[in-house]
GROMACS .gro file of C-alpha atoms in nm:
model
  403
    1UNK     CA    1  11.146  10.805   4.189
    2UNK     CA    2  10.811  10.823   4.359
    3UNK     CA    3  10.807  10.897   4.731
    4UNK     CA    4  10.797  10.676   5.004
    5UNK     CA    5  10.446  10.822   5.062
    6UNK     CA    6  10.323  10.764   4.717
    7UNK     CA    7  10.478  10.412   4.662
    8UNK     CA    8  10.311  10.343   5.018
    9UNK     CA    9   9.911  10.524   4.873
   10UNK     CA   10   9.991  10.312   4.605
   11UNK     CA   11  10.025  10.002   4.737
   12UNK     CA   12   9.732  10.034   4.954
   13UNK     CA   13   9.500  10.160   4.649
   14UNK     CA   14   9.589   9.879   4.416
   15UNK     CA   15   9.526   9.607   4.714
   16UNK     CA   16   9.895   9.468   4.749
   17UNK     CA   17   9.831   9.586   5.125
   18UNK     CA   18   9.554   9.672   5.333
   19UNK     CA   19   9.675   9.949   5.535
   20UNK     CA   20  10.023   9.984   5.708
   21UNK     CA   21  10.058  10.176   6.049
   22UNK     CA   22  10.480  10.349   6.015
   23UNK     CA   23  10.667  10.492   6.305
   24UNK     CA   24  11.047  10.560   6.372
   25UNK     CA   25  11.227  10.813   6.563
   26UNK     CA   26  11.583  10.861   6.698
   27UNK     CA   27  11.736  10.861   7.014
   28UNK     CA   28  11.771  11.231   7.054
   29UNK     CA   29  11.384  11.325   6.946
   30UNK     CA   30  11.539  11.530   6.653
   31UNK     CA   31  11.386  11.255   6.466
   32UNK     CA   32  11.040  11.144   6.460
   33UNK     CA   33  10.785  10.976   6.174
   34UNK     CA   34  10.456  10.869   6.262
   35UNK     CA   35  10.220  10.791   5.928
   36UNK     CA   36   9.903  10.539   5.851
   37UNK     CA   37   9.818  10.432   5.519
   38UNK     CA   38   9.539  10.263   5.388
   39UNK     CA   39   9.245  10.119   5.509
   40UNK     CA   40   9.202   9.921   5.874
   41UNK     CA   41   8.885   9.737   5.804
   42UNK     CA   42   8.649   9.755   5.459
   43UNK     CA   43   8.509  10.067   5.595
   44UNK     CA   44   8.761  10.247   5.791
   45UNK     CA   45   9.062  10.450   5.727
   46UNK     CA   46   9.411  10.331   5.899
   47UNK     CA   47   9.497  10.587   6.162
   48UNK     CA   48   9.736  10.577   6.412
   49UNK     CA   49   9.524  10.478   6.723
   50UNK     CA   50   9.493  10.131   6.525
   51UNK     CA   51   9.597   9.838   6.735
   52UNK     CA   52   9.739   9.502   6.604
   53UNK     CA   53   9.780   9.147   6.708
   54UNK     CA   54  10.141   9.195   6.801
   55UNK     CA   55  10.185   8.846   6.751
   56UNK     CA   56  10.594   8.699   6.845
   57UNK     CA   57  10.684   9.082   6.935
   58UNK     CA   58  10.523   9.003   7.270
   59UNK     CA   59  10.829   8.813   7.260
   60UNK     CA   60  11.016   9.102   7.334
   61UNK     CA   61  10.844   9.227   7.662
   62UNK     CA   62  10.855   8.895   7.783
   63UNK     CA   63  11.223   8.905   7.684
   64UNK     CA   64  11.291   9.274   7.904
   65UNK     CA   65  11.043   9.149   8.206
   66UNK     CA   66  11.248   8.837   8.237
   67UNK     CA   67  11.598   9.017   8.212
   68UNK     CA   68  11.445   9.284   8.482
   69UNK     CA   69  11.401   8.914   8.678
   70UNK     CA   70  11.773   8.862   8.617
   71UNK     CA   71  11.914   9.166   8.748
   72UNK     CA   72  11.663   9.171   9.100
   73UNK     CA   73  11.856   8.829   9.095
   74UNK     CA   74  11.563   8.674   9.111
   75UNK     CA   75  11.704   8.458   8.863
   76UNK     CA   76  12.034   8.387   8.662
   77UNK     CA   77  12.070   8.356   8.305
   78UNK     CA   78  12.233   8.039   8.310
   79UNK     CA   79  12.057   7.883   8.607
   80UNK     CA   80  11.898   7.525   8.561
   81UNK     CA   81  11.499   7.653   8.558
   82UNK     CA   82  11.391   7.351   8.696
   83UNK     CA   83  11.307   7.448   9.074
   84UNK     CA   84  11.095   7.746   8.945
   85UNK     CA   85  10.932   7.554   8.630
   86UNK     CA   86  10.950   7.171   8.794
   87UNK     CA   87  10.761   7.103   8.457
   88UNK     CA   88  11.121   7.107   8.288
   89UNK     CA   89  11.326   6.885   8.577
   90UNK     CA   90  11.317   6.597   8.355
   91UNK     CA   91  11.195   6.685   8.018
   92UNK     CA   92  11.185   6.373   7.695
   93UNK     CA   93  11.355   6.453   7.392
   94UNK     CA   94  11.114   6.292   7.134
   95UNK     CA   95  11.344   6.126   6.856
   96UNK     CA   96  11.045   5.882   6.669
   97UNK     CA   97  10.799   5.648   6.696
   98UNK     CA   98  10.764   5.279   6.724
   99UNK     CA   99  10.688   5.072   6.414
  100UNK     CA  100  10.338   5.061   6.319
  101UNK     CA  101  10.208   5.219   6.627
  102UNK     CA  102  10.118   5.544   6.747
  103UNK     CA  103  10.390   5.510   7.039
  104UNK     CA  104  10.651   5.812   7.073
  105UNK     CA  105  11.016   5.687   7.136
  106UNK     CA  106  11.135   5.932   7.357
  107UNK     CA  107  11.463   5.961   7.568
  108UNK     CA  108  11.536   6.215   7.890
  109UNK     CA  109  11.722   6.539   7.856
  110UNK     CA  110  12.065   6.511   7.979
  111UNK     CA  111  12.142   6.901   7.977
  112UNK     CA  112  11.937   7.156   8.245
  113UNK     CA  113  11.732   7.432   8.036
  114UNK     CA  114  11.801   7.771   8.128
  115UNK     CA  115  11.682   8.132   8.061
  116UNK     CA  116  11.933   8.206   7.810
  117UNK     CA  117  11.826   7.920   7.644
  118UNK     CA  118  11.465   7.986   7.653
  119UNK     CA  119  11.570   8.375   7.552
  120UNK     CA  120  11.768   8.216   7.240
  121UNK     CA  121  11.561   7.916   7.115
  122UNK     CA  122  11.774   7.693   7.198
  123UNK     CA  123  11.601   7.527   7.434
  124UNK     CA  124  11.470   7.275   7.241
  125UNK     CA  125  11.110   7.310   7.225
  126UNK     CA  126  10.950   7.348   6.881
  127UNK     CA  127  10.637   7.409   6.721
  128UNK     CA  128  10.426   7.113   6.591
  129UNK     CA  129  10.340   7.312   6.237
  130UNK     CA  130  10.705   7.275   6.160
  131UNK     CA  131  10.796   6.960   6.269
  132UNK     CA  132  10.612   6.657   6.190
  133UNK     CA  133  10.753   6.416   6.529
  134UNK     CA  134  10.526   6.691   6.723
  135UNK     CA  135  10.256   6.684   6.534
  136UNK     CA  136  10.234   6.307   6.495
  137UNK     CA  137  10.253   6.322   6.901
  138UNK     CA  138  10.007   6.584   6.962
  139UNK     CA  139   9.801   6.392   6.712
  140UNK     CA  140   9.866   6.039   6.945
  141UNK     CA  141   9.767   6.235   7.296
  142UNK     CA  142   9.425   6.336   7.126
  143UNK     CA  143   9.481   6.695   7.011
  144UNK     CA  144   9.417   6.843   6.680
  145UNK     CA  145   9.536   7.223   6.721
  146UNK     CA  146   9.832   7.351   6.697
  147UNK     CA  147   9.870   7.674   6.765
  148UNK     CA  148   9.686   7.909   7.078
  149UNK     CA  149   9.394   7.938   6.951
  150UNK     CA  150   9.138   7.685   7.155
  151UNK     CA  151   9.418   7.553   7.401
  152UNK     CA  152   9.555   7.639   7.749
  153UNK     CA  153   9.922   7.828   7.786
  154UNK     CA  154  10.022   7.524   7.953
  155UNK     CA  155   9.869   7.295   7.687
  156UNK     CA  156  10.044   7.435   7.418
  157UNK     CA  157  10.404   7.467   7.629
  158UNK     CA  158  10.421   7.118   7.787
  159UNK     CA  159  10.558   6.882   7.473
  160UNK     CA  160  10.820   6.713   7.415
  161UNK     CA  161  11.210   6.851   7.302
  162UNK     CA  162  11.357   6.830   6.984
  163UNK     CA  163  11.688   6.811   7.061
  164UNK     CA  164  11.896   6.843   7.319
  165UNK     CA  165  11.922   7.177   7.514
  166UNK     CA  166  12.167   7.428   7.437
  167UNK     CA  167  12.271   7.191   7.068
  168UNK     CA  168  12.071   7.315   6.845
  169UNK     CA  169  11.772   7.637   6.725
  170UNK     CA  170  11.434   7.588   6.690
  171UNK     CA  171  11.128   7.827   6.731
  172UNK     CA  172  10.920   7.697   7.000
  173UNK     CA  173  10.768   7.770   7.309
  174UNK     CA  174  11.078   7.864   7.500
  175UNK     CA  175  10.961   8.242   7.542
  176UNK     CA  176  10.601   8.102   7.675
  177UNK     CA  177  10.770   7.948   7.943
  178UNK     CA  178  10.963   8.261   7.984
  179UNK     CA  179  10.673   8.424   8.075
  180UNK     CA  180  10.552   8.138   8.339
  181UNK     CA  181  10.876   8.201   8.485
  182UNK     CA  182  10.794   8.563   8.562
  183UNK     CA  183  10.458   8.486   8.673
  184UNK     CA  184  10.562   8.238   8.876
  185UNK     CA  185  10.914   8.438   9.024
  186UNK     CA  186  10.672   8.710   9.054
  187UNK     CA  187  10.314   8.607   9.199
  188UNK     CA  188  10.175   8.759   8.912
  189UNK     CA  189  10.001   8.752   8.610
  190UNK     CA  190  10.256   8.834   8.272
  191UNK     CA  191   9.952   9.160   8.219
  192UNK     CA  192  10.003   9.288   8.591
  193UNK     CA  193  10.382   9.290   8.583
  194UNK     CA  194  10.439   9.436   8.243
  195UNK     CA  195  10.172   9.698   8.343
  196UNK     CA  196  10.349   9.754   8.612
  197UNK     CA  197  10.744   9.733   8.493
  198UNK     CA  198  10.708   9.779   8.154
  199UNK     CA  199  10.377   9.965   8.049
  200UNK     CA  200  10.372  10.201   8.302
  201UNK     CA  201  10.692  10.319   8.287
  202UNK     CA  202  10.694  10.483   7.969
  203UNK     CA  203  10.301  10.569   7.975
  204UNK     CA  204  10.141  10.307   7.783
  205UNK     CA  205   9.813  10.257   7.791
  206UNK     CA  206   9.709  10.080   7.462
  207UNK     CA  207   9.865   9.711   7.496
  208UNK     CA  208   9.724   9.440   7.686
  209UNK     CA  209   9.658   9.088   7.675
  210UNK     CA  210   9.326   9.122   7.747
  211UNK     CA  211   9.097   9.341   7.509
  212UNK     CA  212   8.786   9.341   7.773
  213UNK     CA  213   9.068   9.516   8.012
  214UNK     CA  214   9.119   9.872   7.788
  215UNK     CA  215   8.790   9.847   7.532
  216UNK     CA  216   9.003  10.159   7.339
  217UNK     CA  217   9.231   9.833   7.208
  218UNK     CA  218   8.944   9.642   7.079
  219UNK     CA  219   8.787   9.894   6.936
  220UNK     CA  220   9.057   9.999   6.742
  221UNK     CA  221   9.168   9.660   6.630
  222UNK     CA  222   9.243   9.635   6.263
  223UNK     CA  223   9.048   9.347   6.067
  224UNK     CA  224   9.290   9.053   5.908
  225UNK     CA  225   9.377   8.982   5.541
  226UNK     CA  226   9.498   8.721   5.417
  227UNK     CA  227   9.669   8.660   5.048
  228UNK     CA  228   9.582   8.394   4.841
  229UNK     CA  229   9.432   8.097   4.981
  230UNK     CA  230   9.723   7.977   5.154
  231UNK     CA  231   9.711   7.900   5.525
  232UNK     CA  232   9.750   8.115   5.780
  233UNK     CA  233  10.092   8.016   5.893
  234UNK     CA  234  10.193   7.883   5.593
  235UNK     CA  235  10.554   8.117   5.436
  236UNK     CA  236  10.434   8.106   5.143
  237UNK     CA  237  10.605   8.175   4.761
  238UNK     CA  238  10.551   8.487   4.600
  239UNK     CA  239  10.209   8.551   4.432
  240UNK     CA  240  10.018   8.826   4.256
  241UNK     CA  241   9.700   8.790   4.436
  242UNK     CA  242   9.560   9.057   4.621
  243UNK     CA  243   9.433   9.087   4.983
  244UNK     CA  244   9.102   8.975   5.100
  245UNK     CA  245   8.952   9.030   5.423
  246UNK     CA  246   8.863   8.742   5.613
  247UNK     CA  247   8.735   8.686   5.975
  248UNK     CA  248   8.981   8.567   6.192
  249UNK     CA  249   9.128   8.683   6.514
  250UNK     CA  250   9.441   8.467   6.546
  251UNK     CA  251   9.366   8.482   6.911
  252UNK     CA  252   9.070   8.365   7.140
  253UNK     CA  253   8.878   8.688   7.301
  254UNK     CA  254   8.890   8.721   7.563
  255UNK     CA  255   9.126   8.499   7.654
  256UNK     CA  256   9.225   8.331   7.948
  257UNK     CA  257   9.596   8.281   7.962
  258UNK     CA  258   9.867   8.530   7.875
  259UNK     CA  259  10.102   8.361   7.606
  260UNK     CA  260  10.463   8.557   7.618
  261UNK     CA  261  10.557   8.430   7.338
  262UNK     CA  262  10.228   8.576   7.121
  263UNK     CA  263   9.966   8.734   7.348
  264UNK     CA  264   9.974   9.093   7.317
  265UNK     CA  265   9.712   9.338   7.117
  266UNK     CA  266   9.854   9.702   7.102
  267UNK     CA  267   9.925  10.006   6.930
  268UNK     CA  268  10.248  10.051   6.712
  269UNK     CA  269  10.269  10.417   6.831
  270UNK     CA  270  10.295  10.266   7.212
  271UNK     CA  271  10.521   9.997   7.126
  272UNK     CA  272  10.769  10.199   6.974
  273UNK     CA  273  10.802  10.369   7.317
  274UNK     CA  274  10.959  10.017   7.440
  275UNK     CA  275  11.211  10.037   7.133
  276UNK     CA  276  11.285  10.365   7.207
  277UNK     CA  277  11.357  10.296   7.581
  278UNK     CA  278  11.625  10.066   7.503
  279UNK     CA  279  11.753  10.181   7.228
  280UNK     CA  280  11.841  10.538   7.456
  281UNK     CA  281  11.956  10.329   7.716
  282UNK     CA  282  11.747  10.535   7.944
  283UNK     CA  283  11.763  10.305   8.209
  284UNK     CA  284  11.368  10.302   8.261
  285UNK     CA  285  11.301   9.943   8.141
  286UNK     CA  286  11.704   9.775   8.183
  287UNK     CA  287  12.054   9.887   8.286
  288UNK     CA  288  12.314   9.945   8.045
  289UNK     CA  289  12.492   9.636   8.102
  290UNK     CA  290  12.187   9.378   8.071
  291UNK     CA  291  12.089   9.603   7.709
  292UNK     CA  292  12.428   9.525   7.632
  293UNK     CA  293  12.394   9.160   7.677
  294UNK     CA  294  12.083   9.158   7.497
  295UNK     CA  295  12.280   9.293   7.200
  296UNK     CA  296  12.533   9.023   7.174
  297UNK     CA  297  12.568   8.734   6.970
  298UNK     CA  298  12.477   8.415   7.222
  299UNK     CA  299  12.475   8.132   6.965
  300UNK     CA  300  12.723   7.857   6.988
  301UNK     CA  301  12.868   7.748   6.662
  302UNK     CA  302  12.601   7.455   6.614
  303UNK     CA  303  12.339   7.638   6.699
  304UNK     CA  304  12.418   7.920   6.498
  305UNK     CA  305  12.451   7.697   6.210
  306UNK     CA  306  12.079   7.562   6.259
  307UNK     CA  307  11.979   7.918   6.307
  308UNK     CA  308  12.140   8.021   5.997
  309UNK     CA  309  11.986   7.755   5.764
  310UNK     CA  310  11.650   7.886   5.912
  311UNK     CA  311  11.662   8.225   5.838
  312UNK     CA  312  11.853   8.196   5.484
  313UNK     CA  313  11.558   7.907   5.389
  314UNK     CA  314  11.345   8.234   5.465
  315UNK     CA  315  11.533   8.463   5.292
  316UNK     CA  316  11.543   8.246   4.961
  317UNK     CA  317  11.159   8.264   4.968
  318UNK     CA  318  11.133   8.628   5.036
  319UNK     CA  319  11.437   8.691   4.779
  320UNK     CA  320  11.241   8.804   4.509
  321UNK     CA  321  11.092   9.102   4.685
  322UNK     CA  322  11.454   9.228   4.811
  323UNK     CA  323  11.704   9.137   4.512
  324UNK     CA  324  11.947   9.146   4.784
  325UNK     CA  325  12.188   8.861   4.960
  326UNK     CA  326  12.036   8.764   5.300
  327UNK     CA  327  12.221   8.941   5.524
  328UNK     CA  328  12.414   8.731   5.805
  329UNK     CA  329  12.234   8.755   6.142
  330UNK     CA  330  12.317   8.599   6.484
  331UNK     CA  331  12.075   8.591   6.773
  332UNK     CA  332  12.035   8.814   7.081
  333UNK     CA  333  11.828   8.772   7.396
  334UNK     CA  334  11.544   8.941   7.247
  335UNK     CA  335  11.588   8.860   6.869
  336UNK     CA  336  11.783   8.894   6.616
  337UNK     CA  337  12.117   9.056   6.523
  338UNK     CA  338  12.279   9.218   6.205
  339UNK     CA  339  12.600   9.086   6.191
  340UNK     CA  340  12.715   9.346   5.910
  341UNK     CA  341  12.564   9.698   5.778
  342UNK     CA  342  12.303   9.637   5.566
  343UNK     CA  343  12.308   9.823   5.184
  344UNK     CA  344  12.109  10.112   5.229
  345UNK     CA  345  11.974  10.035   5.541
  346UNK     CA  346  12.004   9.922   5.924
  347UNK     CA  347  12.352   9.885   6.078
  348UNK     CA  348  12.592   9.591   6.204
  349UNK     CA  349  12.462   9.489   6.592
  350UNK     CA  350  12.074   9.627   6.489
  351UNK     CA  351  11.810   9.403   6.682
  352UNK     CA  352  11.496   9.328   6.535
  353UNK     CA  353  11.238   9.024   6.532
  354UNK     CA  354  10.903   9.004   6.376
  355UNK     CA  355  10.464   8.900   6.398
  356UNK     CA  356  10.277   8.669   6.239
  357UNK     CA  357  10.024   8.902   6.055
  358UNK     CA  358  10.423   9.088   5.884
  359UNK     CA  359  10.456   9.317   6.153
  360UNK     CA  360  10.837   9.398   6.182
  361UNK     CA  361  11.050   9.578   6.483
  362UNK     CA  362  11.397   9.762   6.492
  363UNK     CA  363  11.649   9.897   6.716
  364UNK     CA  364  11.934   9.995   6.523
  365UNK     CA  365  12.175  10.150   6.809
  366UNK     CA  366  12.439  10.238   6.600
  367UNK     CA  367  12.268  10.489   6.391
  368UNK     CA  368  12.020  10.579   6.734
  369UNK     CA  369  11.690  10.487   6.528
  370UNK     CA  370  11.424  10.254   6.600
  371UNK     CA  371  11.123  10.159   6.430
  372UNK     CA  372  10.813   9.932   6.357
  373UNK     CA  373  10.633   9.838   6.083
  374UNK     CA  374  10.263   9.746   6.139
  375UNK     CA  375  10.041   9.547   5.916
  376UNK     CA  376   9.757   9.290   5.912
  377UNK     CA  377   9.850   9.064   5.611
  378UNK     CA  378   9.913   8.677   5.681
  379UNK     CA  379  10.036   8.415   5.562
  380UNK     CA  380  10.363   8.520   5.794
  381UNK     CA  381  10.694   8.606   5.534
  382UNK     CA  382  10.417   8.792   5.269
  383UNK     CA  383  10.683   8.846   4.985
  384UNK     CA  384  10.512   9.226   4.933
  385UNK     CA  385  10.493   9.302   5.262
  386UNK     CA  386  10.830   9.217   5.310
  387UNK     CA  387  10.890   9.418   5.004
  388UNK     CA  388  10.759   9.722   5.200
  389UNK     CA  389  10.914   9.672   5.530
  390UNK     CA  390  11.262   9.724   5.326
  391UNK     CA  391  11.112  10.025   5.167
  392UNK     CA  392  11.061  10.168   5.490
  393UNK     CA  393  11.384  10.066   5.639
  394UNK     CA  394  11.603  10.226   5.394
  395UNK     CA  395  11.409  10.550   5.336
  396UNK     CA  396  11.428  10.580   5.745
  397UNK     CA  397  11.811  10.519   5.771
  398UNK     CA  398  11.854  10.776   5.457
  399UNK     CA  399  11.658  11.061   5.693
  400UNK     CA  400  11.769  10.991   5.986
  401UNK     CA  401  12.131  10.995   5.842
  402UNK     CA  402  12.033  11.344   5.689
  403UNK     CA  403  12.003  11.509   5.982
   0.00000   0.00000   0.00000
């Protein structure tokens, strides 16, 4: 069988991906793999000073910044948010619209949203592209987008719930307003505090919010592709087509707010440095208890059950490319959770959570190896590059267990 390296210069030659930034290591440094593949733009090589819209694993720095809030006790897990973020007090749960009118039927909240609710999704905010009540009512208050491109952070967080808090799962904007709630706890902006707690810490320099801030980011930003002519956050079925690249951004530059949920630009050779903090427990980013709580399971039965139909309706689509069962996963405070060892790859209680353009994080403790997968493909869910990412997984857990 060819070699990771080859089947990875293959794929990039033939167009099935663009270019691919790869970087693991273990807890103990014996371990280390840093490679780029591919091409970054239509002119340029990949290399390993490439930066990428990080996309939802912003989500996880939000995640540790508000956890760091939690054990200044600043904050509790399971507080009602509502004195900090008086914008949830008394949030509407949107259940339809009257009859022939443009009119949202909407009904108050009866349960207080917390920060392990926010941390979880299971707050009940959602995201208009996936369900149509939202979109119908951004539609009736005048707006057209619906995602952060062109709009406000507080825009795009203030809607309506779903559901009920704390009955139910639904990506949202719950980690957005996790990172209001450190600004605010704070006195902050989300870019000074994780420079500050997070960044410089463990000596990054190349991930920001704002590319005018540290020019070395924007200049080494890799240019989008996109597959087919689906959308570009459309999951999309498997196809044949090659990549093309397209001008987009995903993001407004610069950009005014800082979205926790999807904000960040960076390199994946810095971010790893954040996986590799927590996955030592080297108590430079969170103590060993809070890492421990980030590890565990926090869904209730329901809302593991919404979860669940969620990621197996995305694991039916992406089937193809694995030939593997989806694997059962629960949810952390930071993403999700491998519920069982994984064939060939990542271990039972590994934590890992994904970007829009198929980037892919993992901190398998267990086995003491993290890594990242960095790419610029979209739609989100790319059967291939998902294809890839599992490549890379497996042949990483087989070294790593070599040693």
């Amino acid at each position: 069988m060819s070699s990771l390296e080859d089947q990875f210069d293959a794929a990039c030659a033939t167009g099935d991906i663009p270019g691919v930034v790869l970087v693991a290591s273990g807890v103990d440094g014996a371990f280390m793999y840093q490679k780029a593949f591919g091409m970054k733009s239509p002119t340029e090589q990949m290399d390993l000073n490439a930066t990428f819209i990080l996309a939802s694993c912003t989500k996880l720095m939000t995640s540790i910044a508000a956890l760091q809030c939690v054990e200044r006790g600043q904050v509790g897990l399971d507080d009602d948010l509502g004195e900090v973020l008086s914008e949830l007090k008394d949030c509407d749960i949107i259940t339809e619209f009257k009859e022939g009118t443009e009119e949202p039927i909407l009904k108050k909240a009866e349960n207080k949203i917390t920060l392990r609710q926010l941390l979880t999704h299971t707050s009940g905010f959602g995201f208009e592209r996936a369900n149509p009540l939202l979109r119908r009512w951004r539609k009736s208050i005048g707006g057209q987008s619906q995602n952060k491109k062109g709009m406000s952070l507080m825009e795009f967080a203030t809607k309506p719930l779903i559901f009920e808090p704390g009955t139910s799962w639904s990506y949202g904007a719950s980690t957005d307003w996790v990172g209001i709630l450190v600004m605010r706890l704070n006195d902050m902006s989300l870019e000074a505090y994780m420079q500050k707690y997070i960044w410089d810490p463990l000596g990054i320099k190349n991930i920001t919010f704002h590319q005018e801030l540290k020019p070395e980011v924007k200049q080494n930003l890799v240019t989008l592709t996109m597959r087919g002519e689906q959308g570009v956050y459309v999951i999309g079925q498997p196809t044949d087509a090659k990549v093309r690249w397209i001008d987009d951004k995903l993001y407004d530059d610069p950009v005014a707010d800082e979205f926790g949920s999807g904000g960040a630009v960076g390199s994946a050779v810095e971010f790893i440095k954040i996986l590799e903090s927590i996955c030592a427990d080297d108590g430079r980013l969170l103590m060993s208890e809070t890492i421990d709580e980030m590890f565990s399971p926090q869904l209730s039965e329901d809302c593991q059950k919404k979860f669940n139909e969620m990621m197996n309706y995305l694991a039916t689509i992406q089937q193809s490319a694995t030939q593997k069962p989806p694997s059962k996963l629960g949810h952390g405070l930071a993403g999700s959770i491998l519920m069982e060892d994984r064939e060939s790859g990542s271990k039972s209680g590994t934590l890992s959570w994904g970007g829009l353009p198929n980037l892919l994080w993992s901190i398998d403790r267990q086995s003491g190896l993290s890594w990242m997968y960095a790419c610029n493909v979209v739609p989100t869910g790319d059967v291939k590059s998902r294809q890839m990412m599992r490549l890379f997984e497996e042949e990483m857990c087989k070294r790593i267990g070599e040693l």
